[in-house]
PDB file of C-alpha atoms and ligand atoms in Angstrom:
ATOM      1  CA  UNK A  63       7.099   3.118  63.122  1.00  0.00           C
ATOM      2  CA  UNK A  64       7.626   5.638  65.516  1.00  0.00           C
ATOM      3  CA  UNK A  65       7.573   6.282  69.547  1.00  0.00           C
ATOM      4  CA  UNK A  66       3.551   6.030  70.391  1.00  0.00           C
ATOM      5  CA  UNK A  67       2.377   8.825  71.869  1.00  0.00           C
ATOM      6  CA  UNK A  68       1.918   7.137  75.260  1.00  0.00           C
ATOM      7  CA  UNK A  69       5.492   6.769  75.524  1.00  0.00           C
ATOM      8  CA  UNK A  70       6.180  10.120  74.296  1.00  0.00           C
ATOM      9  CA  UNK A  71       4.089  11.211  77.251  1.00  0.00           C
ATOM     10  CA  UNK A  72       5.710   9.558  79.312  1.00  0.00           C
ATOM     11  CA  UNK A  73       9.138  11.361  78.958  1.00  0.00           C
ATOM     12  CA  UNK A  74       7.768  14.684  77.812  1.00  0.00           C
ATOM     13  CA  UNK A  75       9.460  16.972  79.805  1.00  0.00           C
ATOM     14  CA  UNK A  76       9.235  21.028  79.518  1.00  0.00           C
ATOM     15  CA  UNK A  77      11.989  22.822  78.047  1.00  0.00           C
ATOM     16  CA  UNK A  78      13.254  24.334  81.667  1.00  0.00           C
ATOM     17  CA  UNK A  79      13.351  21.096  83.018  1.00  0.00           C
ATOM     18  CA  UNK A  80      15.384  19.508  80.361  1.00  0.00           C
ATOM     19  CA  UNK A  81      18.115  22.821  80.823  1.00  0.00           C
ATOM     20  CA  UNK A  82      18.369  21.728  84.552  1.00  0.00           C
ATOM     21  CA  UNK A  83      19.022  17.166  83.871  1.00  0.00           C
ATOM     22  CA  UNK A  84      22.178  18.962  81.521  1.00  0.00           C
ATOM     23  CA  UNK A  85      23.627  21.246  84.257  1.00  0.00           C
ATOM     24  CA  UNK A  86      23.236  18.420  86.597  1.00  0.00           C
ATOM     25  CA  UNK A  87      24.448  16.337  83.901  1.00  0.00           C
ATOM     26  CA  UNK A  88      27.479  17.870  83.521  1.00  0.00           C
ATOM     27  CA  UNK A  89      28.185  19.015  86.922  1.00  0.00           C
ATOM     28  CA  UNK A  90      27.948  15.011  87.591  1.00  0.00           C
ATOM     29  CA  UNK A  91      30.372  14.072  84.584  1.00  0.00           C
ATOM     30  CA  UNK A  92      32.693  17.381  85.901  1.00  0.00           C
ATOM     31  CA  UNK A  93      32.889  15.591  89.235  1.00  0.00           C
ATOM     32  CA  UNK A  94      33.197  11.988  87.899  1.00  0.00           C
ATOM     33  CA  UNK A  95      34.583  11.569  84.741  1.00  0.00           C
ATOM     34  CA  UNK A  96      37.918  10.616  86.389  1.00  0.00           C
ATOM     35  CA  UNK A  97      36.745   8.147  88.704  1.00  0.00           C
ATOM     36  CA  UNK A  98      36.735   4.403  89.052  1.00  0.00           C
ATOM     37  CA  UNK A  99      33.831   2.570  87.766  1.00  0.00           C
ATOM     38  CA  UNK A 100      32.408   1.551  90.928  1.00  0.00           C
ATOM     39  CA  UNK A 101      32.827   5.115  92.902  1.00  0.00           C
ATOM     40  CA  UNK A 102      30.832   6.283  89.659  1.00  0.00           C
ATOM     41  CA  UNK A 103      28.332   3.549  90.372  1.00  0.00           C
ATOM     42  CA  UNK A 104      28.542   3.905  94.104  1.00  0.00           C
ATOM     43  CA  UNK A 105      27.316   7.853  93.848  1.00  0.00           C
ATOM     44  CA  UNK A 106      24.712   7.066  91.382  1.00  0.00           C
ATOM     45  CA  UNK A 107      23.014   4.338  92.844  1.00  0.00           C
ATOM     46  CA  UNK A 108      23.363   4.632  96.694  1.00  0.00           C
ATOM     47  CA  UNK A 109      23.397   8.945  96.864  1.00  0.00           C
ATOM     48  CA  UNK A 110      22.140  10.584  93.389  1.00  0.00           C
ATOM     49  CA  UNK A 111      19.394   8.898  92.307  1.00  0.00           C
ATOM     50  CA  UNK A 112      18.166   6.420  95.288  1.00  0.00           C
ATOM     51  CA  UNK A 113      15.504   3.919  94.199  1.00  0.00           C
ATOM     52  CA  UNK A 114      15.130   6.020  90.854  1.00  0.00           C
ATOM     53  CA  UNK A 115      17.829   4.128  88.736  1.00  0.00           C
ATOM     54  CA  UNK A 116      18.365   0.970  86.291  1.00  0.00           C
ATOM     55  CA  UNK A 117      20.693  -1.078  84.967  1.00  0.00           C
ATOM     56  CA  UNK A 118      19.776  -1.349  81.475  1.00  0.00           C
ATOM     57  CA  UNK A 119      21.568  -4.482  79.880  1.00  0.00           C
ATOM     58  CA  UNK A 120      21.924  -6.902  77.148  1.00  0.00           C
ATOM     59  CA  UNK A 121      23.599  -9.621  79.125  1.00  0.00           C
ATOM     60  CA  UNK A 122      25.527  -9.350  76.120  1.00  0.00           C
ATOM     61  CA  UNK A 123      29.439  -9.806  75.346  1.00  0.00           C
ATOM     62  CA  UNK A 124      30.624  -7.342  77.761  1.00  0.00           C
ATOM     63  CA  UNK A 125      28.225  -7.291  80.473  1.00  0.00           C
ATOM     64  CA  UNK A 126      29.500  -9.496  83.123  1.00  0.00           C
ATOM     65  CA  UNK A 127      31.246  -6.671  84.466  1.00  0.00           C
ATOM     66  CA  UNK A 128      28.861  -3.399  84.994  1.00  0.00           C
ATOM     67  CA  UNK A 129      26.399  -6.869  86.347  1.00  0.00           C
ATOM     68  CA  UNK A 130      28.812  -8.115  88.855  1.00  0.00           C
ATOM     69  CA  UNK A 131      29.773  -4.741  89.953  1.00  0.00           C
ATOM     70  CA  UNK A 132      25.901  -3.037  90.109  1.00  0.00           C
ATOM     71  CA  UNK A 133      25.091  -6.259  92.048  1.00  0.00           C
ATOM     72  CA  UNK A 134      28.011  -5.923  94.829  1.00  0.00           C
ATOM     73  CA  UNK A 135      26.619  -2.057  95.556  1.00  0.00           C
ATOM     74  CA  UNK A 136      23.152  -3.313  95.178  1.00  0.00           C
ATOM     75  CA  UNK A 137      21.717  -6.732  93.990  1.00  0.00           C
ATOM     76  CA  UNK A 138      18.038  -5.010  94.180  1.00  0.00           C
ATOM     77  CA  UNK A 139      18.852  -2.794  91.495  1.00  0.00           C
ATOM     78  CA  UNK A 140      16.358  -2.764  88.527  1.00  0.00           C
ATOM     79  CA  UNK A 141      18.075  -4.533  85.660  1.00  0.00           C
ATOM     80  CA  UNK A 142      15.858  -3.828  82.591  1.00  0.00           C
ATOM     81  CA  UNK A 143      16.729  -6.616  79.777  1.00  0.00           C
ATOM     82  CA  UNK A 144      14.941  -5.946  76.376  1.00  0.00           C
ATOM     83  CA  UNK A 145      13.747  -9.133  75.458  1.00  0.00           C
ATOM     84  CA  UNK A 146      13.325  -8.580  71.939  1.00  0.00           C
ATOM     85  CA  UNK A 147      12.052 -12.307  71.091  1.00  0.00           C
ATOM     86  CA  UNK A 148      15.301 -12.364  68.505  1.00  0.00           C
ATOM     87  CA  UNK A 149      17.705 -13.253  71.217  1.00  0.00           C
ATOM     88  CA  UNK A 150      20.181 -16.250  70.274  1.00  0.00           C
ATOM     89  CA  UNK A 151      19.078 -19.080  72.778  1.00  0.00           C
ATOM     90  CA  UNK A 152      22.873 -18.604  74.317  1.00  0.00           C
ATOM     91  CA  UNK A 153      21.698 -15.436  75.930  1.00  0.00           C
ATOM     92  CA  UNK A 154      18.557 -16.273  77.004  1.00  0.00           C
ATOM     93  CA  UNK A 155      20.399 -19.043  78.969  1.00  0.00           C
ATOM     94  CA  UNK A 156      23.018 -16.598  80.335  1.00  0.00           C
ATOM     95  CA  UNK A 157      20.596 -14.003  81.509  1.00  0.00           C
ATOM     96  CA  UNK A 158      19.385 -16.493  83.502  1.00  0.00           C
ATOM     97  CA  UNK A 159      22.373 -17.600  84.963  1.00  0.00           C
ATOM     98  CA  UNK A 160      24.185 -14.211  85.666  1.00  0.00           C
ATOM     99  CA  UNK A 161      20.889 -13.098  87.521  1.00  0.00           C
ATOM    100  CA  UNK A 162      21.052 -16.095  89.822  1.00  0.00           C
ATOM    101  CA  UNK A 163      25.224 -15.813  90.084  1.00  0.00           C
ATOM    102  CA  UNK A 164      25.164 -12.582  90.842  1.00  0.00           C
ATOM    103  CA  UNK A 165      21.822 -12.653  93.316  1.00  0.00           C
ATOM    104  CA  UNK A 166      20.436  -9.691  91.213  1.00  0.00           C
ATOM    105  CA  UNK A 167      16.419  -9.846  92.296  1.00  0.00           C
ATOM    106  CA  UNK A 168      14.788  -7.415  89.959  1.00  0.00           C
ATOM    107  CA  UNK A 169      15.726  -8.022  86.614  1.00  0.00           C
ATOM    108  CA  UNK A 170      12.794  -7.393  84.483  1.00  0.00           C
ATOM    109  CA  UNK A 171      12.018  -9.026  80.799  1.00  0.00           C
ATOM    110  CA  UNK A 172      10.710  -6.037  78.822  1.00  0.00           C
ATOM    111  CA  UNK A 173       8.817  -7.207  75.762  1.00  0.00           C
ATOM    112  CA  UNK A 174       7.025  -5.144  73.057  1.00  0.00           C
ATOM    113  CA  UNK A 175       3.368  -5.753  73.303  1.00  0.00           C
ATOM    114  CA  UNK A 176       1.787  -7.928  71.593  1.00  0.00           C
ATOM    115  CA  UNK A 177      -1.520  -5.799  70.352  1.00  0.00           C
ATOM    116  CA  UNK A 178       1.556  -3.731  68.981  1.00  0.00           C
ATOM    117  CA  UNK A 179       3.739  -6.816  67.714  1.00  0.00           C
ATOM    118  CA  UNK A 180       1.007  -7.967  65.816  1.00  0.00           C
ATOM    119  CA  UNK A 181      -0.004  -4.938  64.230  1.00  0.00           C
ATOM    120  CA  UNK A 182       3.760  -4.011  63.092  1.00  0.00           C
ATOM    121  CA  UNK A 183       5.531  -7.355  62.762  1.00  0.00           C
ATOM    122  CA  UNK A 184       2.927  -9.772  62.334  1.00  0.00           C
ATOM    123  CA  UNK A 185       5.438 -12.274  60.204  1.00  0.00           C
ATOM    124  CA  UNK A 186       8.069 -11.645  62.384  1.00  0.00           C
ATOM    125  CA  UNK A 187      10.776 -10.326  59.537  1.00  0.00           C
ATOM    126  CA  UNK A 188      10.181  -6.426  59.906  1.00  0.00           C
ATOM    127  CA  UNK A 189      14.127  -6.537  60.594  1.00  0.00           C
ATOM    128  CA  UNK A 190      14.702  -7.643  57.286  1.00  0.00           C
ATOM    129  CA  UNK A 191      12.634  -5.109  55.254  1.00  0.00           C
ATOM    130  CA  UNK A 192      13.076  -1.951  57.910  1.00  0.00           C
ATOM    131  CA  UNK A 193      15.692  -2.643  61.023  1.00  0.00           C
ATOM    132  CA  UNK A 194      15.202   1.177  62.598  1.00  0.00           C
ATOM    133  CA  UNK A 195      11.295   0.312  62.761  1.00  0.00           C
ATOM    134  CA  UNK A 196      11.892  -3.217  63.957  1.00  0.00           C
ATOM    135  CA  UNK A 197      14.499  -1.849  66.797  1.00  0.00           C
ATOM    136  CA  UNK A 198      11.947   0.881  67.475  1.00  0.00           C
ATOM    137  CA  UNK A 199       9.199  -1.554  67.776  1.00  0.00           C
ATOM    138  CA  UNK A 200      11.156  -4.069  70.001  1.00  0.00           C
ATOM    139  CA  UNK A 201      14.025  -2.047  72.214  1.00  0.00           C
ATOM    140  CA  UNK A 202      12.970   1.486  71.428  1.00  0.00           C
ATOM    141  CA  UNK A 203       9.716   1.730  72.319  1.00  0.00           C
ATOM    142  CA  UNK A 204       9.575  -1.005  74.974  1.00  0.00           C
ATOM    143  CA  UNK A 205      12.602   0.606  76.424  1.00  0.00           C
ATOM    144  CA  UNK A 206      10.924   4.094  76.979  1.00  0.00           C
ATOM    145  CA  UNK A 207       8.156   2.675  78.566  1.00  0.00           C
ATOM    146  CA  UNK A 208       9.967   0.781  81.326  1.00  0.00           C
ATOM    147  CA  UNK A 209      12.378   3.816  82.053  1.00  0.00           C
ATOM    148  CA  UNK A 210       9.120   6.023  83.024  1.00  0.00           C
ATOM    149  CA  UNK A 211       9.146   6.642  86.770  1.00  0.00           C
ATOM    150  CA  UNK A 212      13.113   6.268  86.685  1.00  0.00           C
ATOM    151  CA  UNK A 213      14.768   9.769  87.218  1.00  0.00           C
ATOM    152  CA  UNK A 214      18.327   7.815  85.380  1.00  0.00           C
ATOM    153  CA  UNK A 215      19.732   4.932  83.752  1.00  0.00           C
ATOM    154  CA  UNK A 216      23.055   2.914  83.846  1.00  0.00           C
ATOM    155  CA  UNK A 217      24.482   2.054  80.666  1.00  0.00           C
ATOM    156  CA  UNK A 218      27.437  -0.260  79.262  1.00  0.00           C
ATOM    157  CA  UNK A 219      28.693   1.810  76.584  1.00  0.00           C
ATOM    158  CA  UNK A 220      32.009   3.041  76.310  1.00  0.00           C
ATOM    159  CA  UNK A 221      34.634   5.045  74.511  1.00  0.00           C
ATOM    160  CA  UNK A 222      36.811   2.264  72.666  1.00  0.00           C
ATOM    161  CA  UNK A 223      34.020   1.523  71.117  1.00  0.00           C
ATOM    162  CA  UNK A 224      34.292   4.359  68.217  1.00  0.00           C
ATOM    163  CA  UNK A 225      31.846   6.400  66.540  1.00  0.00           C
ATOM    164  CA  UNK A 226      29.577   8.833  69.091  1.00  0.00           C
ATOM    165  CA  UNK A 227      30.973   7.061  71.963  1.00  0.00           C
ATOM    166  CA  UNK A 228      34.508   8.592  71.477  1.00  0.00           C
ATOM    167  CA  UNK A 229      34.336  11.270  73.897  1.00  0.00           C
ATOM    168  CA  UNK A 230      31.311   9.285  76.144  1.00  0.00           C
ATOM    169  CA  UNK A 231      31.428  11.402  79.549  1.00  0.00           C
ATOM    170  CA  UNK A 232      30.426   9.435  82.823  1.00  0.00           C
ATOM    171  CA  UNK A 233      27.231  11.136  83.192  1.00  0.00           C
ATOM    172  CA  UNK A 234      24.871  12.599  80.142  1.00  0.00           C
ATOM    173  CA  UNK A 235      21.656  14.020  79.857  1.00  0.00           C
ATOM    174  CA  UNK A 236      18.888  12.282  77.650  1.00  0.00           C
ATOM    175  CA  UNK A 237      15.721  13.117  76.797  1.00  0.00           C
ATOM    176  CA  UNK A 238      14.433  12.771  80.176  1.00  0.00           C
ATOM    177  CA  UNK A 239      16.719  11.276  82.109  1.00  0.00           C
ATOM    178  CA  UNK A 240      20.462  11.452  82.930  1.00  0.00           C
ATOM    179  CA  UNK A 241      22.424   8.569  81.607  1.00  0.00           C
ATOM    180  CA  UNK A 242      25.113   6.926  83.719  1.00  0.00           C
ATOM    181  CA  UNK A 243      28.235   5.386  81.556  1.00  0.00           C
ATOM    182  CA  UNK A 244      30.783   3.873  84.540  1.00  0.00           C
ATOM    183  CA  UNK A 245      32.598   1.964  82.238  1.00  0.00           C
ATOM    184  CA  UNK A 246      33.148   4.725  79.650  1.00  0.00           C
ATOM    185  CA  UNK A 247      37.008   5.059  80.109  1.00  0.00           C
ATOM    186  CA  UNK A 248      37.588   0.814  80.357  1.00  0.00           C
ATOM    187  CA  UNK A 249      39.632  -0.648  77.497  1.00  0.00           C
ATOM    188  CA  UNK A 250      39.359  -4.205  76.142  1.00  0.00           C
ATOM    189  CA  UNK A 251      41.938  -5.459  78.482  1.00  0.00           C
ATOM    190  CA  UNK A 252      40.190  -3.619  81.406  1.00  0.00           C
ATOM    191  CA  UNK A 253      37.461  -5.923  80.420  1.00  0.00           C
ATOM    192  CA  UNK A 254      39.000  -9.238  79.541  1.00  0.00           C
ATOM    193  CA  UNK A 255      41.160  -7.987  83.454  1.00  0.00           C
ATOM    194  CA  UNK A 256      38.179  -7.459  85.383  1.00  0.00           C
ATOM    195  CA  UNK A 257      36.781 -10.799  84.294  1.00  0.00           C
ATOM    196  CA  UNK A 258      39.555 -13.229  84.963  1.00  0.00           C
ATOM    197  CA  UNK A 259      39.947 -11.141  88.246  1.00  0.00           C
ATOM    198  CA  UNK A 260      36.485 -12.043  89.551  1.00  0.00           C
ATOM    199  CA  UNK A 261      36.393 -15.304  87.261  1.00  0.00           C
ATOM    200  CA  UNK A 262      32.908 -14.065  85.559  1.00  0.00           C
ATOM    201  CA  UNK A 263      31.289 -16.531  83.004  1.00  0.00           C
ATOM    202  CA  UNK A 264      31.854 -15.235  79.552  1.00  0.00           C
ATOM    203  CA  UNK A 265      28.531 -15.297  76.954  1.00  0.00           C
ATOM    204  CA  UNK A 266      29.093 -18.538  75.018  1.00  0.00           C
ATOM    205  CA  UNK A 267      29.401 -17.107  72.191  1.00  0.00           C
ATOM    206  CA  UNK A 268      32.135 -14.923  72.345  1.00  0.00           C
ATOM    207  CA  UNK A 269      34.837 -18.111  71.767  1.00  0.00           C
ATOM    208  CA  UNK A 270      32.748 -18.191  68.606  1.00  0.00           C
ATOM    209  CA  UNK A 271      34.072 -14.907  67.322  1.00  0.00           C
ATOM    210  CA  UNK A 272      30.879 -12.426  68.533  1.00  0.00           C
ATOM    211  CA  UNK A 273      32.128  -9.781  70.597  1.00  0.00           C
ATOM    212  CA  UNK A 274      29.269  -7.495  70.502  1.00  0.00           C
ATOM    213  CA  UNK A 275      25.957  -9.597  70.286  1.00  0.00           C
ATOM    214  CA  UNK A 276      22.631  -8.240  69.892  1.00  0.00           C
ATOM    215  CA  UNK A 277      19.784  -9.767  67.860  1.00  0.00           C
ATOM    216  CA  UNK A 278      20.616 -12.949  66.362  1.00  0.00           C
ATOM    217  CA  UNK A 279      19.274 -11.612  62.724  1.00  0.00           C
ATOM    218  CA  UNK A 280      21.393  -8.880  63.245  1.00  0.00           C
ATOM    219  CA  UNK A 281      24.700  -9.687  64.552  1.00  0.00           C
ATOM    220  CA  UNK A 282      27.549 -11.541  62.854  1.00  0.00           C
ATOM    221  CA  UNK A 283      30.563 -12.843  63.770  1.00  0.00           C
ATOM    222  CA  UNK A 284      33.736 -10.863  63.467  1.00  0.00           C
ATOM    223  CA  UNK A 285      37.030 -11.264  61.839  1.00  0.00           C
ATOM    224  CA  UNK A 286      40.103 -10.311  64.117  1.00  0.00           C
ATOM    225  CA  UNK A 287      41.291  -6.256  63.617  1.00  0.00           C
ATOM    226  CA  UNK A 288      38.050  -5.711  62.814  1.00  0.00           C
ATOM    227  CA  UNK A 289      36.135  -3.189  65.323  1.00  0.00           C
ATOM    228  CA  UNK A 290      34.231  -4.646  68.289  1.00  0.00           C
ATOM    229  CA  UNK A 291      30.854  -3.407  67.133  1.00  0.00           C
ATOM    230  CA  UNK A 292      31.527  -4.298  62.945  1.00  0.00           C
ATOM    231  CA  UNK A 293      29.248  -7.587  63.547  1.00  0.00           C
ATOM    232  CA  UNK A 294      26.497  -5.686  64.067  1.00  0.00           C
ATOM    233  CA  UNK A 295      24.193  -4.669  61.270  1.00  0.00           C
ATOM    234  CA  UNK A 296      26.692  -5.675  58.998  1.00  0.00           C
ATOM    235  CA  UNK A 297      26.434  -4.226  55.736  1.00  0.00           C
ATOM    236  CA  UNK A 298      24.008  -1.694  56.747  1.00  0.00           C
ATOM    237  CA  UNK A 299      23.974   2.173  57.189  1.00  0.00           C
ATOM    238  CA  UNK A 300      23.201   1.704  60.858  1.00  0.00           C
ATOM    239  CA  UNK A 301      25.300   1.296  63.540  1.00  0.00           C
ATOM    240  CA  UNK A 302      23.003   1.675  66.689  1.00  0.00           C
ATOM    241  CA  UNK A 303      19.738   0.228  68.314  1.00  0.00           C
ATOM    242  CA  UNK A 304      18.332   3.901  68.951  1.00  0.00           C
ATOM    243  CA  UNK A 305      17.497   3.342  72.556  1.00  0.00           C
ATOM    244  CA  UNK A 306      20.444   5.840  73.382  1.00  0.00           C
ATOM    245  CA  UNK A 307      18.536   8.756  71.328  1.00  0.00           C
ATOM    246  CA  UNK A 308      15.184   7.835  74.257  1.00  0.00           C
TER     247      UNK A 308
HETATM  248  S1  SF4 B 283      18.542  -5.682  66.420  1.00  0.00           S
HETATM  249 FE1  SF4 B 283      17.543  -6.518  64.588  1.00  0.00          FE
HETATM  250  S2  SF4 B 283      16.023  -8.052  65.265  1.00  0.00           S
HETATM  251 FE2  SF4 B 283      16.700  -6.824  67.079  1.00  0.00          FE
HETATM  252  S3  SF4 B 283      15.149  -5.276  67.276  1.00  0.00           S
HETATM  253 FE3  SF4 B 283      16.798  -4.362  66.013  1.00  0.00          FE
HETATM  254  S4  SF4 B 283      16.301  -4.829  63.838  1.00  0.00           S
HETATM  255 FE4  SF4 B 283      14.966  -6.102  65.185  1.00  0.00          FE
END
């Protein structure tokens, strides 16, 4: 399936508009890409984009960190979680409880609708026969919908990671909106040191070998020297949601 027309409405923007998010875009990531996390965060969410930015998180493996530190600078930040309806039970149970650790007081459960649901996945099991229209029914989609009226997002993703994150800068420009990637320079010790610094509940599942967890139909456990992300997808062509391509 593809982005509904509605929600490419939504984000439609003209082709001078889009040349002016990149030069703010990079002028941000020019200024920024050297800073700490939390001056990065700081700028975005208290001077750049006021009321007009989201958190956008999994409450997955790593996210105890960009969480704890959003919610210092602001706890009323929007935190938009995609609640797919494939989520392990595990974090289902730790959205909840990071939300009421941290005091965050607008996290919002986006789900796809169900007019749509039923008209695209009506067995449930679209991930098994297509997993790009099952991710664009359930995240993409969903995703674009609940951004509208935001002028930027805050995302988790970083460079360690591999593939198209590599050279991540700490501000990009999307289709409509500029992205904001704090954590883009923190390793997997910057993680794992952050944590045990602010004693943050890990996911339950990572002590079972998941340290990138999505979908449960679509994320495996994985075997140590094996990239962070390799559980996801595995065996498949694709390595990404989409949601980053909104
Ligand atoms: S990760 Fe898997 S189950 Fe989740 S939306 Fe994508 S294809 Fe569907």
């Amino acid at each position: 399936m593809t982005i509904s027309v509605a929600a490419r409405a939504a984000h439609n923007i003209a082709s001078d508009e889009r040349d002016a998010l990149d030069v703010r875009a990079r002028r941000l990531a020019m200024r920024f890409n050297d800073c700490e996390a939390r001056e990065i965060l700081e700028h975005a969410i208290k001077t750049e984009f006021p009321q007009q930015i989201a958190l956008v998180s999994s409450f997955g493996a790593e996210s105890a960190a960009l969480l704890h530190l959003v919610a210092e600078i602001d706890p009323a930040t929007p935190v938009i979680f995609l609640e797919t309806g494939k989520h392990f039970a595990q974090t289902i149970s730790y959205r909840k409880k990071m939300a009421d650790r941290f005091g965050l007081s607008d996290v919002r459960d986006i789900r796809p609708s169900a007019e749509t649901t039923v008209m695209n996945d009506p067995d449930g099991d679209l991930w098994k026969r297509d997993a790009d229209a099952c991710c664009t029914l359930r995240k993409v989609e969903p995703l674009s919908g609940a951004l509208a009226g935001f002028d930027a997002w805050i995302t988790g993703r970083k460079q360690f990671h591999g593939g198209g994150r590599l050279q991540l800068p700490a501000f990009e420009a999307a289709a409509a909106h500029i992205k904001v990637n704090p954590l883009t320079r923190w390793s997997k010790d910057d993680i794992a040191a952050y944590a045990e610094a602010q004693d943050l509940p890990a996911h339950p599942l990572v002590a079972q070998g998941y340290p990138s967890i999505g979908c449960w139909p679509c994320t495996h456990p994985v075997a140590a020297g094996e990239d962070v992300r390799a559980g996801r997808w595995r065996g498949a062509a694709k390595t990404e949601c989409g949601i980053h391509g909104i």
